[in-house]
Short mmCIF file of C-alpha atoms in Angstrom, two decimals:
data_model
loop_
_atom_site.label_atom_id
_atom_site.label_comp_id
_atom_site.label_asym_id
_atom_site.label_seq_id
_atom_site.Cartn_x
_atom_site.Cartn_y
_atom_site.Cartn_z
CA UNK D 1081 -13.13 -14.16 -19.89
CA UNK D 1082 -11.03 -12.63 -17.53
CA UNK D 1083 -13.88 -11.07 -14.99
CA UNK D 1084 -15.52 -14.60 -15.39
CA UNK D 1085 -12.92 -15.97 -13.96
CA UNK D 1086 -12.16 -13.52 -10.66
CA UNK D 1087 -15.48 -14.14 -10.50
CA UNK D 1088 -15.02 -18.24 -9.62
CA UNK D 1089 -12.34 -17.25 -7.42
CA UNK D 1090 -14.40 -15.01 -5.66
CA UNK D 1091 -17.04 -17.63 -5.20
CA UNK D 1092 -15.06 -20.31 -4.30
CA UNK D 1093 -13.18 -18.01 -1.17
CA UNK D 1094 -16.93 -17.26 0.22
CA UNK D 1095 -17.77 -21.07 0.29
CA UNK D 1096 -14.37 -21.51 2.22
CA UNK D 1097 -14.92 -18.19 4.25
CA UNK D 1098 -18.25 -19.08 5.86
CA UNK D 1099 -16.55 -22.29 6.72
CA UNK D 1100 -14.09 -20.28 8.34
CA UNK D 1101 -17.11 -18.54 10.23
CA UNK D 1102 -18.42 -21.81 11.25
CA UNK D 1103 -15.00 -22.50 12.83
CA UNK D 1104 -15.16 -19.48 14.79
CA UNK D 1105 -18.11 -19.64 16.03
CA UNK D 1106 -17.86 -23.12 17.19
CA UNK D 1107 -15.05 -22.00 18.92
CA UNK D 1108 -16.52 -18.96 20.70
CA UNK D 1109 -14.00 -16.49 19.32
CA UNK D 1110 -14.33 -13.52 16.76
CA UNK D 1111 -12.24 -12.77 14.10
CA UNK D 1112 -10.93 -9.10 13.05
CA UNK D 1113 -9.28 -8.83 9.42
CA UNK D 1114 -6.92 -5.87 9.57
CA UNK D 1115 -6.06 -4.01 6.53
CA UNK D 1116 -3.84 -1.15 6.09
CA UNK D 1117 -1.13 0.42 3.56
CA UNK D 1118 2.70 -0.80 4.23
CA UNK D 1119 3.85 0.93 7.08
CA UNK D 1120 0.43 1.93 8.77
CA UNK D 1121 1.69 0.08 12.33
CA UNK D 1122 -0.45 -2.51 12.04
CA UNK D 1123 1.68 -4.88 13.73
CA UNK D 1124 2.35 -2.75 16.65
CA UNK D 1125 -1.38 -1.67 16.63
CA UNK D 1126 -2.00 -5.25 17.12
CA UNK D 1127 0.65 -5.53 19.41
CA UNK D 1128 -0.49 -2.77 21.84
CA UNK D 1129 -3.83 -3.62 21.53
CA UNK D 1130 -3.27 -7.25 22.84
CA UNK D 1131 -0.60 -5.54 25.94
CA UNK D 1132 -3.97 -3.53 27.09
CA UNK D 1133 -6.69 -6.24 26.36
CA UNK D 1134 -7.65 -8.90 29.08
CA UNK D 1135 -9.12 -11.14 26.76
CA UNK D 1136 -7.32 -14.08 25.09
CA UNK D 1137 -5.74 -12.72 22.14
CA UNK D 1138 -4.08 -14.82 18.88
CA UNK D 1139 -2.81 -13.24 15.65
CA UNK D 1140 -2.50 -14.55 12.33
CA UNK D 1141 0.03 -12.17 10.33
CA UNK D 1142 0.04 -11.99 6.94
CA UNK D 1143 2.60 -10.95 4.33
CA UNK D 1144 3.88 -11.72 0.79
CA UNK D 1145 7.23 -12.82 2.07
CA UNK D 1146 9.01 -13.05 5.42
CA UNK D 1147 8.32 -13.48 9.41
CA UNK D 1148 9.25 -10.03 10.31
CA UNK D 1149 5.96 -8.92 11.76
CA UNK D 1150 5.43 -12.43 13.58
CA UNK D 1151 8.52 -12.71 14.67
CA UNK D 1152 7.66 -9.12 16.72
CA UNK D 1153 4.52 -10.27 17.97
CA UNK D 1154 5.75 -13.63 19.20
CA UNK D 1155 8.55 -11.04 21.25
CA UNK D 1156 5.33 -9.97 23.70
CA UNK D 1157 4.51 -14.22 24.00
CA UNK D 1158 1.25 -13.95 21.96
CA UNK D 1159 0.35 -17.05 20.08
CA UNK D 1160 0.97 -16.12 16.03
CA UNK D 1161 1.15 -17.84 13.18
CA UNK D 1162 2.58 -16.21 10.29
CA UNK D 1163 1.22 -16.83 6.47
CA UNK D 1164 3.24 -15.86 3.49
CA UNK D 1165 1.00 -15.00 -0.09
CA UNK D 1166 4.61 -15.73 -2.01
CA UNK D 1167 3.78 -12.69 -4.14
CA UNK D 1168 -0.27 -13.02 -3.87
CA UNK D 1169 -1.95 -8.97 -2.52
CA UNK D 1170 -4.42 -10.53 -0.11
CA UNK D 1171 -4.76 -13.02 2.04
CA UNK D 1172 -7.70 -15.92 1.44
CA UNK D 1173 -10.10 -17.40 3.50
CA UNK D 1174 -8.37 -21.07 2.78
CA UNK D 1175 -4.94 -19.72 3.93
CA UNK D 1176 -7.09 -18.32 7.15
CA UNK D 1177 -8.63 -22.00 7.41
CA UNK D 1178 -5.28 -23.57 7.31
CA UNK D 1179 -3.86 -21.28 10.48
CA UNK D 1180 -6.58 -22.03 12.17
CA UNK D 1181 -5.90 -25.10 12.29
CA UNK D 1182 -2.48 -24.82 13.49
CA UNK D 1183 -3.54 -22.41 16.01
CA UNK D 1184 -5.77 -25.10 17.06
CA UNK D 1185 -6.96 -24.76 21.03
CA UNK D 1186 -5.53 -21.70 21.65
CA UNK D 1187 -7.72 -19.74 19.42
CA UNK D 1188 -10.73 -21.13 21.64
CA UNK D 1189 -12.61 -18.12 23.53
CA UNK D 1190 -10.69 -15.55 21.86
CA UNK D 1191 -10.12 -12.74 19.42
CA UNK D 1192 -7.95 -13.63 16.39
CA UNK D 1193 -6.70 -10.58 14.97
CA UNK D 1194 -5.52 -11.15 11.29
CA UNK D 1195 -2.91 -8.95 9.96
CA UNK D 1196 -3.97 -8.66 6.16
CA UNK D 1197 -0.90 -8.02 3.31
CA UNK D 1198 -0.37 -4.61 3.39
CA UNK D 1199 -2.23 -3.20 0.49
CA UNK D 1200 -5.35 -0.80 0.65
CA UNK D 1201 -6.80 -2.40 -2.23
CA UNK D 1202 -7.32 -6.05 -3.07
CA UNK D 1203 -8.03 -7.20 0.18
CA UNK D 1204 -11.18 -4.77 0.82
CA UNK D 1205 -12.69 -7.43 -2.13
CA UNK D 1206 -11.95 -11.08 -0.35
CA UNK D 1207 -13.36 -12.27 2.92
CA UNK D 1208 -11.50 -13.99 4.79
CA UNK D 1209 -14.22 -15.21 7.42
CA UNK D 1210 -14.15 -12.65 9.76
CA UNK D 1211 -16.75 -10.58 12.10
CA UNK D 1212 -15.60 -7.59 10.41
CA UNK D 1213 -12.95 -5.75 8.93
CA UNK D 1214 -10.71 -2.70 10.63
CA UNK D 1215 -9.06 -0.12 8.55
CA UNK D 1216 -5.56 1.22 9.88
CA UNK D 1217 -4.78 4.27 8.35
CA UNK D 1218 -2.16 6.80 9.60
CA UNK D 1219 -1.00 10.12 9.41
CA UNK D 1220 1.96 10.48 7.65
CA UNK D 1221 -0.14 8.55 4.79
CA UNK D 1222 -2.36 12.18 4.25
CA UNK D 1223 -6.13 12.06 5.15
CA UNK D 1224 -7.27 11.56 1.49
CA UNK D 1225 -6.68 7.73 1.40
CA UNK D 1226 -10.46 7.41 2.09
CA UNK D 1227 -11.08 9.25 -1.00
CA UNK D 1228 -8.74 7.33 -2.97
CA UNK D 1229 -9.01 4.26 -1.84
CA UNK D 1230 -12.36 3.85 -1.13
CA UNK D 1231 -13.95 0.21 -0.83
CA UNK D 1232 -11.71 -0.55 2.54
CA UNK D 1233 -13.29 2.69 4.78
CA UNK D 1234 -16.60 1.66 3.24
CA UNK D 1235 -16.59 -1.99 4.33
CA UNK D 1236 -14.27 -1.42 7.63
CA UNK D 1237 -16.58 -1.34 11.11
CA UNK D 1238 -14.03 0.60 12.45
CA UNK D 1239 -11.13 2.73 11.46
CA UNK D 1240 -8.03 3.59 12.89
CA UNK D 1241 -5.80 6.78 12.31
CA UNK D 1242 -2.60 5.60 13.63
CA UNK D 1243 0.52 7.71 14.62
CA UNK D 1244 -1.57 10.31 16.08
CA UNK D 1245 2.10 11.40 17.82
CA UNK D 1246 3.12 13.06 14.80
CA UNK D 1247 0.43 15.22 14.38
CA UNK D 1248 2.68 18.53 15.19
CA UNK D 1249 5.14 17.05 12.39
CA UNK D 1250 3.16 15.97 9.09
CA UNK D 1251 0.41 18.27 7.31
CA UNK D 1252 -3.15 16.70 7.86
CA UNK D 1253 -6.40 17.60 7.44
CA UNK D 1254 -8.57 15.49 10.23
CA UNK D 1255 -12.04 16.91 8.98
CA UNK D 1256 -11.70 16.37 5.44
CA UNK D 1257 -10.42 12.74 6.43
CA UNK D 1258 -13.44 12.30 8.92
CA UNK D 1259 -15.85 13.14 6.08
CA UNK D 1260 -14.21 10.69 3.65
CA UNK D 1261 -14.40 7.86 6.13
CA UNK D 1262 -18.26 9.57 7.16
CA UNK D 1263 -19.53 9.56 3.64
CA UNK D 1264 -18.23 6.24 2.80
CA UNK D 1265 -19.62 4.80 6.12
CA UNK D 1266 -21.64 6.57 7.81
CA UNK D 1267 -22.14 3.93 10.37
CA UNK D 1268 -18.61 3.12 11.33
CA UNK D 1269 -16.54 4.30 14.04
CA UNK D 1270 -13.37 5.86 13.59
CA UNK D 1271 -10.59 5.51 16.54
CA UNK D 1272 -7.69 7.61 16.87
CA UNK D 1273 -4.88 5.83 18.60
CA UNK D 1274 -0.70 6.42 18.78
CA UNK D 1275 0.09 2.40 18.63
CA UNK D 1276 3.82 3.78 19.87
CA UNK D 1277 2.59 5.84 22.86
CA UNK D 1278 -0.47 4.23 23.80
CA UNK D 1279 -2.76 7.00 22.93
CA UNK D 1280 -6.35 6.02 22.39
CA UNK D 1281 -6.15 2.81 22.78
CA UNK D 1282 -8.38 2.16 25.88
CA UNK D 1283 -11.58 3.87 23.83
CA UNK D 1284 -10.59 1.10 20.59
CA UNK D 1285 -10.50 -1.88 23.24
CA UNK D 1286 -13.43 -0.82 25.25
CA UNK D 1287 -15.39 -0.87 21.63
CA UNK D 1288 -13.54 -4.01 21.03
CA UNK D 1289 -14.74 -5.76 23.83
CA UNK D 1290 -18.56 -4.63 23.31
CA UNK D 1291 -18.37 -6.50 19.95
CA UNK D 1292 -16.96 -9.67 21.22
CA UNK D 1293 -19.49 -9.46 24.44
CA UNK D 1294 -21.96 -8.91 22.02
CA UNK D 1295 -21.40 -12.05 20.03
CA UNK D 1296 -20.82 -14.24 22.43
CA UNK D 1297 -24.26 -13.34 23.73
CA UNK D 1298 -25.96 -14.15 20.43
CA UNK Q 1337 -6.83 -22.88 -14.76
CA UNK Q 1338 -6.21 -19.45 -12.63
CA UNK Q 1339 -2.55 -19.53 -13.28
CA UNK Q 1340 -3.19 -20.29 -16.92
CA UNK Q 1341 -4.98 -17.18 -17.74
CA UNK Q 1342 -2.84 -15.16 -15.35
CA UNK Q 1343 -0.61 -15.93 -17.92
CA UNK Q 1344 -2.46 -14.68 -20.41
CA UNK Q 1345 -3.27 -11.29 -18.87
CA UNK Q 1346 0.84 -11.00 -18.53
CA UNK Q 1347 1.45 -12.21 -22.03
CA UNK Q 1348 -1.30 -9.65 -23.77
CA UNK Q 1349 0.01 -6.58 -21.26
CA UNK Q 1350 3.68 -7.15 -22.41
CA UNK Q 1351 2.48 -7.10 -26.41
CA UNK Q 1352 1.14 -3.53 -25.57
CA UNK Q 1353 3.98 -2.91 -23.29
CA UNK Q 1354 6.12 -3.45 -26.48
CA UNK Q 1355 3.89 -0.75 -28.38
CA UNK Q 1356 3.71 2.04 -26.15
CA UNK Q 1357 7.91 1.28 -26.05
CA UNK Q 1358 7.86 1.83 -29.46
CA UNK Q 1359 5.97 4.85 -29.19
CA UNK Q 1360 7.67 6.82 -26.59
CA UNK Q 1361 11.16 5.82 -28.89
CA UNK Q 1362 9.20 7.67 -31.77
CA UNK Q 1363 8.83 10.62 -29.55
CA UNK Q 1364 12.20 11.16 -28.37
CA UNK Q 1365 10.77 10.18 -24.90
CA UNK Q 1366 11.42 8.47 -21.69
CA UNK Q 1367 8.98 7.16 -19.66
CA UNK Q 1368 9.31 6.63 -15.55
CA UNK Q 1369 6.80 4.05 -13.60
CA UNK Q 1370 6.50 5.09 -10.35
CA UNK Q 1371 5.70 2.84 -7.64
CA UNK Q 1372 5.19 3.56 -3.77
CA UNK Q 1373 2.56 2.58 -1.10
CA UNK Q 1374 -0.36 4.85 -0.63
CA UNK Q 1375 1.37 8.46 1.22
CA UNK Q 1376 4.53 7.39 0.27
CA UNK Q 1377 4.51 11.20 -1.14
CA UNK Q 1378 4.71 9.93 -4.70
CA UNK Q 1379 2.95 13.14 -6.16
CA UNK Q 1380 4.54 15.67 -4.21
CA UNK Q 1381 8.38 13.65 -5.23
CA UNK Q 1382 7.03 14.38 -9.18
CA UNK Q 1383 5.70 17.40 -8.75
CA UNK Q 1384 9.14 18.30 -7.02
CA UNK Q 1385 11.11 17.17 -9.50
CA UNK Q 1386 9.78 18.79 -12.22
CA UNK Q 1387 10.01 21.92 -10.55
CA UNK Q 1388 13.96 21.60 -10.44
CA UNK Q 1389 13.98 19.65 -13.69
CA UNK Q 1390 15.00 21.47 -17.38
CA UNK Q 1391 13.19 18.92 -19.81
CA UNK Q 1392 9.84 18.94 -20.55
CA UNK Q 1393 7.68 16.89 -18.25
CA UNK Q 1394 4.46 15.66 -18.41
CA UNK Q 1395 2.88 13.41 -15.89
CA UNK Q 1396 0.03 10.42 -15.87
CA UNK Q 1397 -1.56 9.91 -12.63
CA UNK Q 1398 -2.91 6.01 -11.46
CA UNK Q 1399 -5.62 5.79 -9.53
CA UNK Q 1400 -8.25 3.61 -8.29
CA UNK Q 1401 -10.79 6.42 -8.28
CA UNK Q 1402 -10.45 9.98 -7.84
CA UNK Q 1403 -8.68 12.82 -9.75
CA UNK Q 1404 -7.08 14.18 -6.46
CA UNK Q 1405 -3.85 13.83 -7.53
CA UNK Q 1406 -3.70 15.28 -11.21
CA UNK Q 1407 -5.51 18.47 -9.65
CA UNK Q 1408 -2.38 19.10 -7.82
CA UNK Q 1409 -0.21 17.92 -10.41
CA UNK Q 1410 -2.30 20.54 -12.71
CA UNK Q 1411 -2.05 23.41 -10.43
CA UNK Q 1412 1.71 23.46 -10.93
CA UNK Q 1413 0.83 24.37 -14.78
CA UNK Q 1414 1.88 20.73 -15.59
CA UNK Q 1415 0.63 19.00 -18.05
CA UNK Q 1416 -1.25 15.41 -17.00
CA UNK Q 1417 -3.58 12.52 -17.68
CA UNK Q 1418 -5.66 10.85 -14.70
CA UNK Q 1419 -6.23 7.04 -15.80
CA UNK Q 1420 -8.56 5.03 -13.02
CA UNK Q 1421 -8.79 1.65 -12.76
CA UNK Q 1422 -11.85 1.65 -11.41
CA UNK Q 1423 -11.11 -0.65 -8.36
CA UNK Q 1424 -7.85 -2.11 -10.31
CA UNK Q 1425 -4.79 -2.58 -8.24
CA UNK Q 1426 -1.86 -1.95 -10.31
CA UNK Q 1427 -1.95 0.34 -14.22
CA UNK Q 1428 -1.46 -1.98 -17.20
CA UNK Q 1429 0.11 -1.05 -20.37
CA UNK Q 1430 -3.16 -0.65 -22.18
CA UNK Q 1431 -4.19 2.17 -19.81
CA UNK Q 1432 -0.62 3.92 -20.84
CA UNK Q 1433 -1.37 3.21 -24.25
CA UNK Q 1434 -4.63 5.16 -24.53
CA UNK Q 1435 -2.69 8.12 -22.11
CA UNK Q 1436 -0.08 8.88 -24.58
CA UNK Q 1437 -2.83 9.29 -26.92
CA UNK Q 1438 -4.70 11.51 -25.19
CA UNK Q 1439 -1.58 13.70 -24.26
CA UNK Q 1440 -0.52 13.71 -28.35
CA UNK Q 1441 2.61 16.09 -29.02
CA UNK Q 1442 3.03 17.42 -25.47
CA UNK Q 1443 4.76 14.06 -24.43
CA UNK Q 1444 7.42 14.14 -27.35
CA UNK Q 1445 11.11 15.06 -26.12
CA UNK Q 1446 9.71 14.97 -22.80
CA UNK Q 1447 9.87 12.83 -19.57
CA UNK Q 1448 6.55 10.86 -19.04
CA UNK Q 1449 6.00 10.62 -15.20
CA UNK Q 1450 3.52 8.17 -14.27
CA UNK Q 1451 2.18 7.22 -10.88
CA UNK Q 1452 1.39 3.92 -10.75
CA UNK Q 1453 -1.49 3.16 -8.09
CA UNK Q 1454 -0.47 3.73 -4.77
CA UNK Q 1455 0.38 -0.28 -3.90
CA UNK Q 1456 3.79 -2.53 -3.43
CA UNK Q 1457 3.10 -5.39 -4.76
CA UNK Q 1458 1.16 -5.85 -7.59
CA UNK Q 1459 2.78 -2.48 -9.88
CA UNK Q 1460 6.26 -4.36 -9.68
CA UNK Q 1461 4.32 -7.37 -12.12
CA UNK Q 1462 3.14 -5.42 -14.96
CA UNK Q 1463 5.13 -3.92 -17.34
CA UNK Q 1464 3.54 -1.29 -18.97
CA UNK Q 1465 6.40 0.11 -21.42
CA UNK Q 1466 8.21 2.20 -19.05
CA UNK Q 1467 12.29 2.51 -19.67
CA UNK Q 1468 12.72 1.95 -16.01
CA UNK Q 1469 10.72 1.75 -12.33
CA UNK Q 1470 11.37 3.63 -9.54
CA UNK Q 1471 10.63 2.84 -5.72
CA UNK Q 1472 9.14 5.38 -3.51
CA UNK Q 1473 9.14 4.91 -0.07
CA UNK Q 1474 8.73 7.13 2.99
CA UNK Q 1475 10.53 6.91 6.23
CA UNK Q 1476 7.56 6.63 8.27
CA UNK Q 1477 6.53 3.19 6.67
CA UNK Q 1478 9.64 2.17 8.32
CA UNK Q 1479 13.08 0.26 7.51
CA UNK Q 1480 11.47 -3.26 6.74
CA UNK Q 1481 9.82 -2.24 3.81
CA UNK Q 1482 12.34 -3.70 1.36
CA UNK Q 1483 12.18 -7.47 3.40
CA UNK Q 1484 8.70 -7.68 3.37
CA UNK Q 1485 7.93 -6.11 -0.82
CA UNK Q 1486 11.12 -7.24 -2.54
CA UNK Q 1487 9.74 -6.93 -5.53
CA UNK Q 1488 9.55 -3.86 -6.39
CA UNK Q 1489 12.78 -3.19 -4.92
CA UNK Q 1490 14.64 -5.43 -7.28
CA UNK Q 1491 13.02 -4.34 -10.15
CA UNK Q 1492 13.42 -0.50 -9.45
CA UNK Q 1493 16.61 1.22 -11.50
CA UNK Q 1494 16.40 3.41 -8.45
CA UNK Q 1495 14.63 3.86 -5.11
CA UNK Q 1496 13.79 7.14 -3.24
CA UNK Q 1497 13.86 7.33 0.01
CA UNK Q 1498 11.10 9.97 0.70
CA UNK Q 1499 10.31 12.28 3.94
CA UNK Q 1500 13.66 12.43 5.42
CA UNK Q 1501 12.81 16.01 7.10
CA UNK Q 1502 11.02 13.06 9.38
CA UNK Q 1503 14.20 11.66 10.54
CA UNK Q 1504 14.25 13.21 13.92
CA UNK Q 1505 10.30 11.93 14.85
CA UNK Q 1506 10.17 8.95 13.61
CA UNK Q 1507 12.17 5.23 14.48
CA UNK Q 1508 13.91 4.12 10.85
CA UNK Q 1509 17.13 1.92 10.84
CA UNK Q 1510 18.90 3.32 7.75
CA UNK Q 1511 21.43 0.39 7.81
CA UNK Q 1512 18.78 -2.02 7.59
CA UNK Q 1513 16.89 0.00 4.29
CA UNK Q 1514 20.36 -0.17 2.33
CA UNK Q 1515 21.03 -3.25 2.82
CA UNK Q 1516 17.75 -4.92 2.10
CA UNK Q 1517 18.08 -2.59 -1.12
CA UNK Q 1518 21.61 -3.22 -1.68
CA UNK Q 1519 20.91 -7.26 -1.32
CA UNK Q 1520 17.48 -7.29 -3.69
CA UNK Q 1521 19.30 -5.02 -6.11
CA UNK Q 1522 22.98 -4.29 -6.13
CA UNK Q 1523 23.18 -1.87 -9.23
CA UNK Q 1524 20.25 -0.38 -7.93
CA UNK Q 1525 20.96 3.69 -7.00
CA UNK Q 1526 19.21 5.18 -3.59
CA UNK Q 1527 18.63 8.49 -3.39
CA UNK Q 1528 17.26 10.29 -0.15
CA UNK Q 1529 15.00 12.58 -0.49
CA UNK Q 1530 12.24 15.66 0.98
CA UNK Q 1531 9.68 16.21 -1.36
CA UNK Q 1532 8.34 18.54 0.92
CA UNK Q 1533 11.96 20.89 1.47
CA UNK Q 1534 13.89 19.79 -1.59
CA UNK Q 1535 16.74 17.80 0.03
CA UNK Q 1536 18.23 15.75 -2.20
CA UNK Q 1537 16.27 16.46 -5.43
CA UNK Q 1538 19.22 17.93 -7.16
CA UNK Q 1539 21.10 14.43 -6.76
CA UNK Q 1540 18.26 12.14 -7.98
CA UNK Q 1541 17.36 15.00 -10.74
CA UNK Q 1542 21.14 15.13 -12.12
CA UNK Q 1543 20.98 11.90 -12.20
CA UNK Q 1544 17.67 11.62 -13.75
CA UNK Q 1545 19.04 13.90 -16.63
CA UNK Q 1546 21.60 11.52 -17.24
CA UNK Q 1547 18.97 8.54 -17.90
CA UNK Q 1548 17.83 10.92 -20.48
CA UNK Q 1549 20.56 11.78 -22.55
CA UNK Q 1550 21.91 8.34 -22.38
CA UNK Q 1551 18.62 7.17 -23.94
CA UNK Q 1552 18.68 9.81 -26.82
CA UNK Q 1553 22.44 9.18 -27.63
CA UNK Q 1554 21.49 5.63 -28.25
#
């Protein structure tokens, strides 16, 4: 009874999500769909990423509760709209279609980075009606979150180990984590950037602008 | 319809919640539900304070897959139980109720440890017979933590702020932490803690003990 219905919500969110896609594609942008523990930095990976990029950049940040994160973005005078879950673990492709909407023109010719609820779990299992997904994962958390919490390094294109400054400070084991993300994926790239220092980030946006060239040209 | 048998789930949990309550009150028990984001250091913060601690401890480790963390629990000569969810977000009290089983006599006059799955949001929903919650969370996920997942904050008898020996390399407004605590939760203790040098476990632990002998006097 129960797995019948996740099952209907599940269905009903990928009739919604390729709308979504549609939507995106009619307005020549591509849309990442962030996910990351609390406390990863994915706002200010977002954030830094968007300071370095030269291509017209929106965010839609989600969280259970509040506008902290958006109201940091909107500090740097990026376009953001913030969506709340009110208690929900994931963010939905008909809460995506709705800020879309609100964003209106000025996610036209753009990337629209989505800042997921942070949770390494639930929202590995919902698309949202993106291009693909990006893991943010960082070093304080230990490198055996791929291990543990597999389904978002499988599905992610790309991963990010973030806070690559405290490496000297916090135990981690970078080959063990590269294997986990490797076995899971063997196709995906893994980026590591220091959102706070800038570390990194030039390789991530020169990949990021080779996916958004590339669909543009498709 | 969804909210309907969301309902039901919650309703059919708490009956077992009430059991396994039952249970650990026939065993001269207490039972601690442990909920953090993933690397919040919850296993190293149990494993810690069972080193320090003078009542027999037993532990049962959440996971979505794996059995990393019970093999480190286990090479402390602890006694544990992995439970997976098998893609689950959050342990339920049915899970607990087959755990206890499993670990028969060795959880009588003991504390029962478990690690809920490493997640903020969904944990704090699900009652799964515990006598109390506790928060984990690390300084490196940062201040804002208790703003953006109130729930498990005001639901937690006590939060522990984990990973202080981080204080000098990371940003973390202390201020700001205690009083999103304080405001979710104002009979709510904080304890600070390093799981990795000790600080502070003697505090939470004598305070711990006390839990315990209140609950058997009663």
């Amino acid at each position: 009874m129960e797995i019948k219905v996740i099952k209907d919500v599940l269905e009903a969110n990928n009739y919604i999500a390729c709308k979504v896609k549609e939507e995106i594609a009619k307005r020549q942008a591509m849309m990442i769909n962030i996910i990351g523990s609390p406390g990863a930095g994915k706002t200010s990976f977002i954030v830094k990423t968007i300071q370095y990029l030269d291509i017209k950049s929106v965010v839609i940040e989600g969280d259970v509760t509040s506008d902290i994160d958006s109201r940091k973005v909107a500090e740097f005078g990026i376009p953001v709209v913030q969506v709340n879950t009110g208690g929900g673990c994931h963010l939905n492709a008909n809460i995506i279609d709705l800020a879309l909407q609100e964003l209106s023109s000025s996610a036209e010719n753009a990337i629209i980075f989505v800042e997921n609820v942070g949770n390494l779990i639930c929202p590995a299992s919902f698309d949202i009606g993106e291009d693909f997904k990006v893991a943010v994962s960082s070093l304080p958390e230990g490198h055996d979150k791929p291990y543990k919490y597999p389904a978002v390094f499988e599905k992610a294109r790309a991963t990010v180990l973030n806070k690559i400054d405290l490496k000297r400070h916090v135990e981690f084991d970078r080959d063990s984590f590269y294997e986990g993300v490797k076995t899971l994926n063997p196709d995906g790239y893994i980026f590591e950037v220091s959102s706070l220092l800038g570390d990194g980030i030039k390789e991530w946006i020169q990949w990021l602008k080779q996916q958004f060239m590339r669909k543009l040209n498709h």
